[in-house]
Tab-separated table of C-alpha atoms in Angstrom:
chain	number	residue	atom	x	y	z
A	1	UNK	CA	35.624	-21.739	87.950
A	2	UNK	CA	34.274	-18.668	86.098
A	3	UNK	CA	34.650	-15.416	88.703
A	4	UNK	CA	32.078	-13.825	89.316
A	5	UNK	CA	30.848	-11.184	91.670
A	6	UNK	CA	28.837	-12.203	94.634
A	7	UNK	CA	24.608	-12.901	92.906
A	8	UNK	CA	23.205	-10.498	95.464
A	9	UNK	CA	25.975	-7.736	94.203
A	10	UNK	CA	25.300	-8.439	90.716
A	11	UNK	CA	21.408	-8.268	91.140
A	12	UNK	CA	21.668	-5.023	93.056
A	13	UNK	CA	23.709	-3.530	90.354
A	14	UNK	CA	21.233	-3.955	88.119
A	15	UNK	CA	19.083	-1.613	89.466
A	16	UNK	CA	21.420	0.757	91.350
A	17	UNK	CA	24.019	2.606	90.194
A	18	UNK	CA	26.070	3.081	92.915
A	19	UNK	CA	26.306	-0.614	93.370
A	20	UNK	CA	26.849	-1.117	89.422
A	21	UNK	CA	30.147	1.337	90.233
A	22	UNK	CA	31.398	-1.596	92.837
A	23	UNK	CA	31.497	-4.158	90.737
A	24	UNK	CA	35.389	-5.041	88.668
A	25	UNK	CA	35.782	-2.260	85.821
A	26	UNK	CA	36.046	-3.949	82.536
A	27	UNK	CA	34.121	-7.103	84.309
A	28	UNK	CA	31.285	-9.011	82.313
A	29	UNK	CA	29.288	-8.544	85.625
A	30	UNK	CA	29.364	-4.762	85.025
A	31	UNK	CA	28.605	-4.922	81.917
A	32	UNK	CA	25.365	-6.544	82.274
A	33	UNK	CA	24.603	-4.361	84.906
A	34	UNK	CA	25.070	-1.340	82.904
A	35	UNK	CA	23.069	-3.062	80.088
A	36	UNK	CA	20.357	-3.217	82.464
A	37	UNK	CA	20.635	0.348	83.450
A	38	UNK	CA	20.715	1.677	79.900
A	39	UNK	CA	17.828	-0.488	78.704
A	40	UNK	CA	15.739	0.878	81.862
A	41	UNK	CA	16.837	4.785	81.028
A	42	UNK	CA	15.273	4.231	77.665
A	43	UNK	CA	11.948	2.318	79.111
A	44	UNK	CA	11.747	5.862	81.273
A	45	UNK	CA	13.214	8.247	79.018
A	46	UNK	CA	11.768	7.343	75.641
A	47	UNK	CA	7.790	7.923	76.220
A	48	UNK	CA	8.494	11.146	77.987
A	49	UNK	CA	10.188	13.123	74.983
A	50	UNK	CA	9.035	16.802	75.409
A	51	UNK	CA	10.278	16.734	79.343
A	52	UNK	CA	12.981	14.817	78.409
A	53	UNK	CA	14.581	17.778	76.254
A	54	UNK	CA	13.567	20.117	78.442
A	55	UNK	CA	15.445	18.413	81.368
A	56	UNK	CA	18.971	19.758	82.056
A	57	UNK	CA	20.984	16.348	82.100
A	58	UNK	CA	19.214	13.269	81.704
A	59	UNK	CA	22.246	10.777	83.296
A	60	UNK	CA	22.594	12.337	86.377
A	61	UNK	CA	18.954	12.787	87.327
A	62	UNK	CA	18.216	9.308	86.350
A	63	UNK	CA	20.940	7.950	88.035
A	64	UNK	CA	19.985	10.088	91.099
A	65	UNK	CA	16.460	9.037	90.267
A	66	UNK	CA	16.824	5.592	90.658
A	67	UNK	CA	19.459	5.550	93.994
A	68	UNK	CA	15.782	7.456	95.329
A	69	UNK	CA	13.833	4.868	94.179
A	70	UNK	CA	15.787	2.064	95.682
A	71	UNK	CA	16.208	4.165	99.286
A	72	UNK	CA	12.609	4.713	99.245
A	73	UNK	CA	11.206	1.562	98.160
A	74	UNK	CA	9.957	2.751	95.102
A	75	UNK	CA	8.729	0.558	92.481
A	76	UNK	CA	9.507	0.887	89.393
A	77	UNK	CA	6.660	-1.233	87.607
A	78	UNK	CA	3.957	0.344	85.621
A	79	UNK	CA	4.173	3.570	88.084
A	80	UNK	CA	7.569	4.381	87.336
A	81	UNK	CA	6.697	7.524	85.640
A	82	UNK	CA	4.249	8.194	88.735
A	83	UNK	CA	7.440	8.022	91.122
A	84	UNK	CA	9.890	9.803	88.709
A	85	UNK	CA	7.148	12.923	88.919
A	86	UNK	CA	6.908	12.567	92.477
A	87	UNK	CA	11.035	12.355	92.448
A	88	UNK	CA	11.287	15.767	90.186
A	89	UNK	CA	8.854	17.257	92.572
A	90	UNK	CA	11.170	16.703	95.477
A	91	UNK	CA	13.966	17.803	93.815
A	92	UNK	CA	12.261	21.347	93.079
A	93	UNK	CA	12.200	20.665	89.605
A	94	UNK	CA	9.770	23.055	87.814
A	95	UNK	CA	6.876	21.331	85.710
A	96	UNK	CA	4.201	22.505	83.476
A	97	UNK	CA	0.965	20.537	83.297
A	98	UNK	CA	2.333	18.794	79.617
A	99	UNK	CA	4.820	17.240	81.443
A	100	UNK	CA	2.306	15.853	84.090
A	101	UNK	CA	-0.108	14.942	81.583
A	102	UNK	CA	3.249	13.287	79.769
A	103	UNK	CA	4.504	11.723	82.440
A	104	UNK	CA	0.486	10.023	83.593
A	105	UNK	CA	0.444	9.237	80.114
A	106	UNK	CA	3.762	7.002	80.024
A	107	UNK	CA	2.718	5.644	82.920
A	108	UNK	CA	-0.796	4.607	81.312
A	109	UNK	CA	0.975	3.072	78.393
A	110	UNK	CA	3.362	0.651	80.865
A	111	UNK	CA	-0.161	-0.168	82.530
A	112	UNK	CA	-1.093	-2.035	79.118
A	113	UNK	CA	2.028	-4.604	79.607
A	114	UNK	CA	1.199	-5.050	83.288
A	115	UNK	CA	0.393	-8.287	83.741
A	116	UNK	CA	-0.698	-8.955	87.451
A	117	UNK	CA	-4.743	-8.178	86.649
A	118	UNK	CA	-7.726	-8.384	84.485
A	119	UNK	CA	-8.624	-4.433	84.570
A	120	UNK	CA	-9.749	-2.389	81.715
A	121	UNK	CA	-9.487	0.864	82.607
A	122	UNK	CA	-6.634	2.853	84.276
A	123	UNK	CA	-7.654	6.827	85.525
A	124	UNK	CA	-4.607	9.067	86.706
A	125	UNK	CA	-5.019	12.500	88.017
A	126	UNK	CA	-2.308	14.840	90.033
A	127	UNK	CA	-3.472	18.340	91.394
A	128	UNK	CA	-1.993	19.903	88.568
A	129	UNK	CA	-4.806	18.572	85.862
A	130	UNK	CA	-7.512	18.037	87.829
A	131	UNK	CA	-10.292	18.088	86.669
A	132	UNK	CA	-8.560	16.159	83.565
A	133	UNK	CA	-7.265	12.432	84.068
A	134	UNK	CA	-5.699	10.472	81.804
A	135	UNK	CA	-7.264	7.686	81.131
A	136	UNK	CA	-6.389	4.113	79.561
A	137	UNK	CA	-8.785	1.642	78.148
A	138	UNK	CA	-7.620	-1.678	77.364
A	139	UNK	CA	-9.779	-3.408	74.372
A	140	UNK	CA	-13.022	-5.510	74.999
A	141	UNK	CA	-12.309	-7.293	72.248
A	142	UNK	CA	-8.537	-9.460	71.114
A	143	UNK	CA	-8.538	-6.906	67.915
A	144	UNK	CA	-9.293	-3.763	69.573
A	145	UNK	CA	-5.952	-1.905	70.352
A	146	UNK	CA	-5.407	-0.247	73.762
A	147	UNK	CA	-6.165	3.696	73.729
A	148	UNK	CA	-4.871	6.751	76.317
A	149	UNK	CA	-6.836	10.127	76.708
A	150	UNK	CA	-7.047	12.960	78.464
A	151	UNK	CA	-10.457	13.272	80.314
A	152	UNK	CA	-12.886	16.036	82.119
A	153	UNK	CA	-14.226	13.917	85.405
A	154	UNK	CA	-16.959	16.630	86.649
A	155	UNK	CA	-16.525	17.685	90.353
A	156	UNK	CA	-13.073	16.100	90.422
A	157	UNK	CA	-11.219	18.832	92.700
A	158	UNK	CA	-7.741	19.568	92.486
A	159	UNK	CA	-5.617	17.863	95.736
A	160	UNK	CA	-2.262	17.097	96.299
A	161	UNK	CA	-0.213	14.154	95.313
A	162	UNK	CA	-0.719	11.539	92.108
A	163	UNK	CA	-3.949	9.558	92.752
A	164	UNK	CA	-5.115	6.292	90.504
A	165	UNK	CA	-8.332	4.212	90.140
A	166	UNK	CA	-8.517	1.314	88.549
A	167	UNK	CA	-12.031	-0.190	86.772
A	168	UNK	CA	-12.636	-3.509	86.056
A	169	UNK	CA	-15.169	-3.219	83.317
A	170	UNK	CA	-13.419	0.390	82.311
A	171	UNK	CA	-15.943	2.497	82.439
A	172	UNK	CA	-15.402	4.162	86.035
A	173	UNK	CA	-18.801	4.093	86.864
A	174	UNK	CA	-16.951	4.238	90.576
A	175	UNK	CA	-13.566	6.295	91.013
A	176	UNK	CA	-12.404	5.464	93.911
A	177	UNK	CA	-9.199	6.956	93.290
A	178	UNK	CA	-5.466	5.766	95.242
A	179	UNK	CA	-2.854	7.810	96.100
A	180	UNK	CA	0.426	6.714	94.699
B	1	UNK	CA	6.032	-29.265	62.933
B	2	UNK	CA	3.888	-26.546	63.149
B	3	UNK	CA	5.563	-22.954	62.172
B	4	UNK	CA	3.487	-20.198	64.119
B	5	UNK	CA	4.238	-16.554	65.014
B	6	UNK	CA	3.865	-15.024	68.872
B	7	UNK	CA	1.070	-12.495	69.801
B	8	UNK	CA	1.857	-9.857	73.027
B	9	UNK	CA	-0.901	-7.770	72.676
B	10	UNK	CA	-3.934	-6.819	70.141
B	11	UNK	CA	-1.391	-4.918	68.126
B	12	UNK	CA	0.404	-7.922	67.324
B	13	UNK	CA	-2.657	-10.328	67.328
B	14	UNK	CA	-3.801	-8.409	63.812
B	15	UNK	CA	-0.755	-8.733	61.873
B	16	UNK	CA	-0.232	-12.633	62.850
B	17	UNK	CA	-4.433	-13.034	61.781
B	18	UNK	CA	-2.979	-11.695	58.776
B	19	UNK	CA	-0.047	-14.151	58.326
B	20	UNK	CA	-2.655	-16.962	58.827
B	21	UNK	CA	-4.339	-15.312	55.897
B	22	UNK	CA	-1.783	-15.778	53.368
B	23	UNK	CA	-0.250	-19.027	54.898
B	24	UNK	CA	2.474	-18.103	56.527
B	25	UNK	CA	1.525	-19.392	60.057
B	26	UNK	CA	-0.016	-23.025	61.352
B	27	UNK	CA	-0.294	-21.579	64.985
B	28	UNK	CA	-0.260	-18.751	67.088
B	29	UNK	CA	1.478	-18.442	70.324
B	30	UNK	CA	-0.356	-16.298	72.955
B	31	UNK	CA	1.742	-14.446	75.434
B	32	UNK	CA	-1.114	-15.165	78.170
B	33	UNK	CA	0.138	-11.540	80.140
B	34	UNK	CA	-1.610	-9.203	77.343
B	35	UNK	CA	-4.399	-10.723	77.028
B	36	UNK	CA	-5.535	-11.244	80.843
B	37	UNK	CA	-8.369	-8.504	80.380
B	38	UNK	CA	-9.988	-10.627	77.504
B	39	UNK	CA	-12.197	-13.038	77.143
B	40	UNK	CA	-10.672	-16.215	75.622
B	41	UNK	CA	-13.557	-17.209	73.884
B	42	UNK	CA	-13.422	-13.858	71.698
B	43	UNK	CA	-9.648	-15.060	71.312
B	44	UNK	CA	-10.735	-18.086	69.784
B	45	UNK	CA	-13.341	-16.600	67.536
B	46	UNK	CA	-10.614	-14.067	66.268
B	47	UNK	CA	-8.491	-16.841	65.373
B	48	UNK	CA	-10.768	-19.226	63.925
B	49	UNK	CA	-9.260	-23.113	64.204
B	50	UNK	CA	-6.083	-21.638	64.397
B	51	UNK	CA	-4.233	-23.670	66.878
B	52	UNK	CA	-3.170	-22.000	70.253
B	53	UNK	CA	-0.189	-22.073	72.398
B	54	UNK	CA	0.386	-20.241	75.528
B	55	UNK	CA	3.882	-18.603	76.956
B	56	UNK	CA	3.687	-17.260	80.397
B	57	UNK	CA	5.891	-13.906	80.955
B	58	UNK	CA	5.763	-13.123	84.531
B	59	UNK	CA	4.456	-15.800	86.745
B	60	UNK	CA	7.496	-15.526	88.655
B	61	UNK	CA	7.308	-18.971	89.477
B	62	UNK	CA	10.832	-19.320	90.939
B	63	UNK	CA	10.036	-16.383	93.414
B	64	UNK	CA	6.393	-17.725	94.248
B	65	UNK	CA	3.490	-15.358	95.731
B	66	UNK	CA	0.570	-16.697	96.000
B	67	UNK	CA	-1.947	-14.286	95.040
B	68	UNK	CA	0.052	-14.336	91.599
B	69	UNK	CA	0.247	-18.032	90.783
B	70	UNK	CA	-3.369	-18.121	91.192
B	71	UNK	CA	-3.754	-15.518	89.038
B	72	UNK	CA	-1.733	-17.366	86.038
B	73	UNK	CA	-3.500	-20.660	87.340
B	74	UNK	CA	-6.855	-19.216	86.993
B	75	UNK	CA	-5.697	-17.353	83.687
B	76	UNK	CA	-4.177	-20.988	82.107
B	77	UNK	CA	-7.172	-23.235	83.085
B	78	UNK	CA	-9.440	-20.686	81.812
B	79	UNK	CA	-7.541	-20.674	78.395
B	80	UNK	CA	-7.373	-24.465	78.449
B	81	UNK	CA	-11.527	-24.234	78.634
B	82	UNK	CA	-12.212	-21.911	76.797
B	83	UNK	CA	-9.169	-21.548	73.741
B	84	UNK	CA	-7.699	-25.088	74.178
B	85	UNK	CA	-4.141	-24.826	74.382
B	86	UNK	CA	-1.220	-26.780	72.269
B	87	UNK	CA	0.971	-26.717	75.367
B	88	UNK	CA	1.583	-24.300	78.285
B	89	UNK	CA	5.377	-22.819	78.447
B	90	UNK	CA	7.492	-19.956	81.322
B	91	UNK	CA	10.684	-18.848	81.956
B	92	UNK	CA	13.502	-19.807	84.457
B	93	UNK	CA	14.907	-16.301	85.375
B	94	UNK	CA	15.227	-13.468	87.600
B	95	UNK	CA	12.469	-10.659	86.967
B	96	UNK	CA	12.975	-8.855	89.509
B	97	UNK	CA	15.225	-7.972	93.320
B	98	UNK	CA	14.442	-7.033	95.988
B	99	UNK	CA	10.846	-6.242	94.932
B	100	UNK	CA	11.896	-4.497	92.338
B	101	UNK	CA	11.447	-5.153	88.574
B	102	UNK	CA	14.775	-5.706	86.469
B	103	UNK	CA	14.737	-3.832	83.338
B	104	UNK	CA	16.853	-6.933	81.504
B	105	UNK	CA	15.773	-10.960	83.071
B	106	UNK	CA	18.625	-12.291	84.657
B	107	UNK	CA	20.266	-15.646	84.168
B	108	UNK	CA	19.775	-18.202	87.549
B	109	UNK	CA	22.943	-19.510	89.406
B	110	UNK	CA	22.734	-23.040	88.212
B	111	UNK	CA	25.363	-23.720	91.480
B	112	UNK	CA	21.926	-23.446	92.856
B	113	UNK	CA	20.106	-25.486	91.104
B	114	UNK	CA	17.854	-27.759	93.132
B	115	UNK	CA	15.876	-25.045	94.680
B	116	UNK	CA	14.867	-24.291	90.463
B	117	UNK	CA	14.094	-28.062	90.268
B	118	UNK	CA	11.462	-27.841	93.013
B	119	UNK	CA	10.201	-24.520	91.446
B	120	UNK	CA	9.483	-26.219	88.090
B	121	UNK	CA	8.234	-29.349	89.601
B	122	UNK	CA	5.379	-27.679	92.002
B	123	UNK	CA	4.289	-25.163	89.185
B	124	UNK	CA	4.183	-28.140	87.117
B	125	UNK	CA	1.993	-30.100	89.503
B	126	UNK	CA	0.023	-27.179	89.942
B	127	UNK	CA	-0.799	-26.369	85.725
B	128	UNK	CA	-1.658	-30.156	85.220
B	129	UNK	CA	0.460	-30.348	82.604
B	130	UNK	CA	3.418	-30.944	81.436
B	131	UNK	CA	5.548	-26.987	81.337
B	132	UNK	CA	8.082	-26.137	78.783
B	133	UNK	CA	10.510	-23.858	80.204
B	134	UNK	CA	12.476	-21.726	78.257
B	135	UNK	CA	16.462	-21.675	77.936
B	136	UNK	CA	17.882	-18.658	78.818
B	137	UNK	CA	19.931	-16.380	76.541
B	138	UNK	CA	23.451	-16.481	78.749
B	139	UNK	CA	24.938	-13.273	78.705
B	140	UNK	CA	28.006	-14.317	81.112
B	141	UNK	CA	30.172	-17.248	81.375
B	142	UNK	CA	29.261	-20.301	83.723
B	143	UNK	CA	31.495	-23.358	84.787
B	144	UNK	CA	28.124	-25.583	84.701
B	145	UNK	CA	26.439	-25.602	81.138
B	146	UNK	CA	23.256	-24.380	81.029
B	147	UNK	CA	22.111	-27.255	79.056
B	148	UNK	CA	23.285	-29.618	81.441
B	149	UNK	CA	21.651	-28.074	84.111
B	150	UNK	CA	18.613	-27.936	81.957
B	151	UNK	CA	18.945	-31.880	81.021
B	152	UNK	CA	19.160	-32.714	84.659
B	153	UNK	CA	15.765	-30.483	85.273
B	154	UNK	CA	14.148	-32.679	82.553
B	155	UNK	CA	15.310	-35.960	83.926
B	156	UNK	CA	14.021	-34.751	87.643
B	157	UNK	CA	10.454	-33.613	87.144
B	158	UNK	CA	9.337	-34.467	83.139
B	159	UNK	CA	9.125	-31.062	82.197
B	160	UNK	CA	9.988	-30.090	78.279
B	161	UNK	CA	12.838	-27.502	77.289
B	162	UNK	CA	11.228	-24.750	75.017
B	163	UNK	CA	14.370	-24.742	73.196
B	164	UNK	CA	14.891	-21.126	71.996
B	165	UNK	CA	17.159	-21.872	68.891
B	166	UNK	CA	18.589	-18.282	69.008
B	167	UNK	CA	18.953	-18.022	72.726
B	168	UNK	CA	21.236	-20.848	72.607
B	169	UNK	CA	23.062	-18.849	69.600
B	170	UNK	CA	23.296	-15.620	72.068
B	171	UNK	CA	24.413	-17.954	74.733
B	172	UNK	CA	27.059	-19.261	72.080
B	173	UNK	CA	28.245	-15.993	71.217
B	174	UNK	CA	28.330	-14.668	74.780
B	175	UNK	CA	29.816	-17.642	76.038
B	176	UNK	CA	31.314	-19.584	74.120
B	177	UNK	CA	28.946	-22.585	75.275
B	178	UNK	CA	28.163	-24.229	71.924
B	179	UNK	CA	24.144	-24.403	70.835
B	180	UNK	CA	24.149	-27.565	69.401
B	181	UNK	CA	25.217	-29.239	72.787
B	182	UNK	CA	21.183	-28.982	73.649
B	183	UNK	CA	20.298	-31.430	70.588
B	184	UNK	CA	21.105	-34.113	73.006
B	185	UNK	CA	19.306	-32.574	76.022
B	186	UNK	CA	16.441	-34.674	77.338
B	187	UNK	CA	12.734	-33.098	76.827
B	188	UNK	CA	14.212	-30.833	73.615
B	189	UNK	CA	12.076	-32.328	70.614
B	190	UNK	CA	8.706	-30.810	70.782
B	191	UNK	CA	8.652	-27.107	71.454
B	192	UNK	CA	10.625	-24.151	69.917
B	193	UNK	CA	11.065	-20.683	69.589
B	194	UNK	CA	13.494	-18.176	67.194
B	195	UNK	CA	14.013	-14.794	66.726
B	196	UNK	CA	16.401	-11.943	65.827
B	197	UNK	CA	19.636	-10.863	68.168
B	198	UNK	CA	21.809	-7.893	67.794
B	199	UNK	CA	24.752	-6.889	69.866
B	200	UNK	CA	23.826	-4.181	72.755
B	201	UNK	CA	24.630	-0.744	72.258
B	202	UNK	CA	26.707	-0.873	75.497
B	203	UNK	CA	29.379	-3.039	73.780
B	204	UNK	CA	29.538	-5.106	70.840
B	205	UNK	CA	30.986	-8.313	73.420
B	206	UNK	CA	27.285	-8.508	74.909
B	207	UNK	CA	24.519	-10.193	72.526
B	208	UNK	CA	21.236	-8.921	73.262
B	209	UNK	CA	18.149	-11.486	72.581
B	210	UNK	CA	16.163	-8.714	71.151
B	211	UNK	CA	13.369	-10.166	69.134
B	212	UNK	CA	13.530	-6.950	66.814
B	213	UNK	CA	15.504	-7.965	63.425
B	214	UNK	CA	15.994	-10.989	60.827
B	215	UNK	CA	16.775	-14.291	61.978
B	216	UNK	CA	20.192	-15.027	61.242
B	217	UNK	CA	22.009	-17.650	59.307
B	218	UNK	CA	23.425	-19.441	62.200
B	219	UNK	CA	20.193	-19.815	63.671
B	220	UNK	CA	18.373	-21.381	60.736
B	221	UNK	CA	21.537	-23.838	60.443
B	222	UNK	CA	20.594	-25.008	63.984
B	223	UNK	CA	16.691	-25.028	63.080
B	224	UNK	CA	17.586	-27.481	60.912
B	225	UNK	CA	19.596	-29.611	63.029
B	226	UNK	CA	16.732	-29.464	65.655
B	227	UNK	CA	13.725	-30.107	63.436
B	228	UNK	CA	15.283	-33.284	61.891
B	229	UNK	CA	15.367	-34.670	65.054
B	230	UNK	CA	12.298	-33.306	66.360
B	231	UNK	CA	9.002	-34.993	66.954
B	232	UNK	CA	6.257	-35.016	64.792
B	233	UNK	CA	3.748	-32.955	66.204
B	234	UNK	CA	6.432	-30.157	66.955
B	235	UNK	CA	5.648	-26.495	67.135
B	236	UNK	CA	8.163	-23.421	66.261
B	237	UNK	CA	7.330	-19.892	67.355
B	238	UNK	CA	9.141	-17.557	64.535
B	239	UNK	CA	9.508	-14.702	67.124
B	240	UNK	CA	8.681	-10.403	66.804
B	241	UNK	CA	8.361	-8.330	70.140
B	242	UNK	CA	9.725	-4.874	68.763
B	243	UNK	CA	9.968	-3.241	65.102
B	244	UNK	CA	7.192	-5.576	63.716
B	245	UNK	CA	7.917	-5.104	59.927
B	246	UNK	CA	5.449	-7.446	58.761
B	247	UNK	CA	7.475	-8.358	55.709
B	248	UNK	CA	10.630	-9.015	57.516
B	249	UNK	CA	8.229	-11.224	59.879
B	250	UNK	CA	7.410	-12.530	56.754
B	251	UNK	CA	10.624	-13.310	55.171
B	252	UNK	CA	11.643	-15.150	58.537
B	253	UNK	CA	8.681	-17.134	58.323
B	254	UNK	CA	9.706	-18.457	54.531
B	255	UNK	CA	13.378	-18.890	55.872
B	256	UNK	CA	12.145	-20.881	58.709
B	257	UNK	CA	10.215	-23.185	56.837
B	258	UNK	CA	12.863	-23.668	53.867
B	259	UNK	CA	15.034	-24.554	57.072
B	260	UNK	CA	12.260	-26.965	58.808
B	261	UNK	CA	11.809	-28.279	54.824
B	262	UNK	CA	15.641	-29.032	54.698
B	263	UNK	CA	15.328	-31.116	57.916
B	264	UNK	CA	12.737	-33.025	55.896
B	265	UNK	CA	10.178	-32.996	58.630
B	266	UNK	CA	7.643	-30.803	57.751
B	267	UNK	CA	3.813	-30.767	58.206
B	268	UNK	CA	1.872	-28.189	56.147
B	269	UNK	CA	-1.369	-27.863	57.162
B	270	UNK	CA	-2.391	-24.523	56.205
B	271	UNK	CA	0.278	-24.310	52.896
B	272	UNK	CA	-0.148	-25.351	49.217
């Protein structure tokens, strides 16, 4: 019999890392867990360069980042940039309006791999570049490659909190926008 | 057996149009995921008569909702109409806990394997067809073979094992659970995949199945064990999801064939 840690324990240390640090130093379960945790620090980390270098330690804050997520019930799909600017918000970490329009950008560029609908058009806003959004347009046709930009929506007043609107034909002749 | 190259997204779809330009590819395989927004009969037209198969990503089958499955459903049956499809092929894994997404898919318990079995056989019933599903690059050690697990799937509800020649090599090297054990596994014959592996930055012991470098050595000797014994109207996915260096993709593709030509069973049709 191969040992193994319970599957529930070696599912939740895949995305915590509190429950990563339970499992058998030196195990095989543990290291697949922290595989999992490294591979997800780069899939956050790695299309948010500028705030990225700019942060003060990476490790902790995503480790930190991700215990929040789990608590809160947080997922960390396409909006997982959304929630890790709504996480350095709550931690009273300054940010400039780059780093918002970085971080709704990243988050625009997972949307192209999301796979649960046939939308064209993603439109992300926070109170911080309103009246910008940025915007992603998925091709309307198999050649045409997926493009992000930043956007002036007239009348679009600053408000709190990360809002998103989806458009099915992408070209937002309706913003109804969602908060996160 | 057809030798074809995957396509994730638009990006990709351009450089594998390209590799049916100069020969290098009989089929594509369409990850069905990226291209949900599109129209399928624009797919086809971009393609020409290229053949088309389709790999499903994130169905989720094993972990049903049914807003989702409908979604693929729709999404396959509308390909099928529209594209025509070789075959239709998904994954056995874990994509996510809890409700939330894992970063890296994660191996089933095959201790708990029947519950899989019913999976595969209602998702089955529910495509119309027959499903390929995928073997799974083992990154730990288990006391029941995957493959045996995977023969006794095949024997249960009909389904076909996409045989992914260099998952079974990661499996190998992370478990010691030899590849060329699934050359006798029922429903292996008619579909397969390849592509590159490295070892994870983590730790050299742990073999990542990360689709972004050459094929290696060990995988083309087991193409070639595969493809003589594979049927004729087989189909081989050389696979690229990250660092798409055309000529490497390239190279792979020439390797795979000389392999596939070694195993004496090859069928040409867009080759001199």
């Amino acid at each position: 019999m191969t040992a193994h840690a319970p599957q529930s324990s070696r599912l939740n240390a895949c995305i915590s890392p509190t429950a990563r640090n339970s499992l058998a130093p030196g195990s095989r379960d543990r290291l697949i867990a922290q595989e999992s945790l490294r591979i997800r620090w780069h899939q956050l980390f790695d299309r948010i360069p500028q705030l990225a270098e700019r942060l003060p330690d990476t490790t902790d804050l995503y480790e930190a980042f991700l215990e929040w997520a789990v608590a809160a019930g947080r997922r960390l799909d396409w909006r997982m940039h959304l929630h890790f600017l709504e996480f350095l918000d709550r931690e009273g970490i300054a940010l400039r309006p780059q780093d918002h329009i970085e971080l709704l950008a990243a988050s625009a560029a997972r949307w192209f791999a999301s796979p649960e609908h046939r939308h064209r058009g993603l439109a992300l806003t926070t109170g911080t570049t309103a009246p910008k959004v940025v915007v992603a347009l998925k091709g309307h046709v198999p050649l045409e490659r997926g493009r992000v930009k930043l956007a002036e929506v007239p009348g679009l007043d600053p408000a709190p909190g990360i809002r998103w609107s989806l458009s099915r034909s992408g070209d937002f002749a309706v913003l109804t926008w969602s908060p996160l | 057996m057809l030798i074809g190259v995957n396509v994730t997204s638009p990006d990709t779809l351009e450089m594998a149009c390209g590799l049916r330009d100069s020969g290098h590819v009989d089929f594509v395989e369409v990850l069905i995921d990226g291209f949900a927004h599109l129209d399928p009969k624009e797919f086809r037209r971009t393609v020409g008569d290229l053949p088309v198969g389709c790999h499903i990503m994130l169905s989720r089958f094993l972990d049903p909702d049914r807003a989702r499955l409908d979604h693929y459903l729709n999404l396959v049956n509308q390909w099928q109409a529209d594209c025509g499809l070789l075959y239709v092929s998904d994954h056995i894994a874990h994509f996510s806990h809890n409700g939330q997404p894992l970063s890296l898919a994660l191996e089933v318990d095959y201790h708990a394997w029947q519950p899989v079995i019913d999976s595969v056989r209602a998702w089955q019933e529910e495509l119309g067809t027959v499903l390929a599903v995928e073997n799974f690059p083992s990154q730990a050690p288990s006391d029941i073979p995957q493959a045996r697990a995977y023969a006794e799937l095949a024997e249960a509800t009909g389904c076909e094992v996409l045989m992914d020649v260099s998952n079974a090599m990661v499996a190998q090297l992370n478990t010691g659970q030899p590849a060329a054990a699934w050359a006798d596994v029922p429903g292996v014959g008619r579909r397969f995949h390849l592509a590159g592996y490295s070892p994870s930055p983590t730790s050299a012991s742990l073999i990542i199945d990360s689709h972004d470098s050459p094929v290696s050595d060990d995988t083309l000797d087991l193409v070639t064990l595969f493809a003589g014994r594979a049927a004729p109207d087989a189909t081989l996915v050389v696979e690229r999801d990250a660092n798409h260096d055309l000529d490497e993709w390239r190279t792979d593709l020439d390797r795979t064939r000389a392999a596939v030509v070694a195993a004496q069973r090859l069928h040409q049709p867009h080759c001199t």
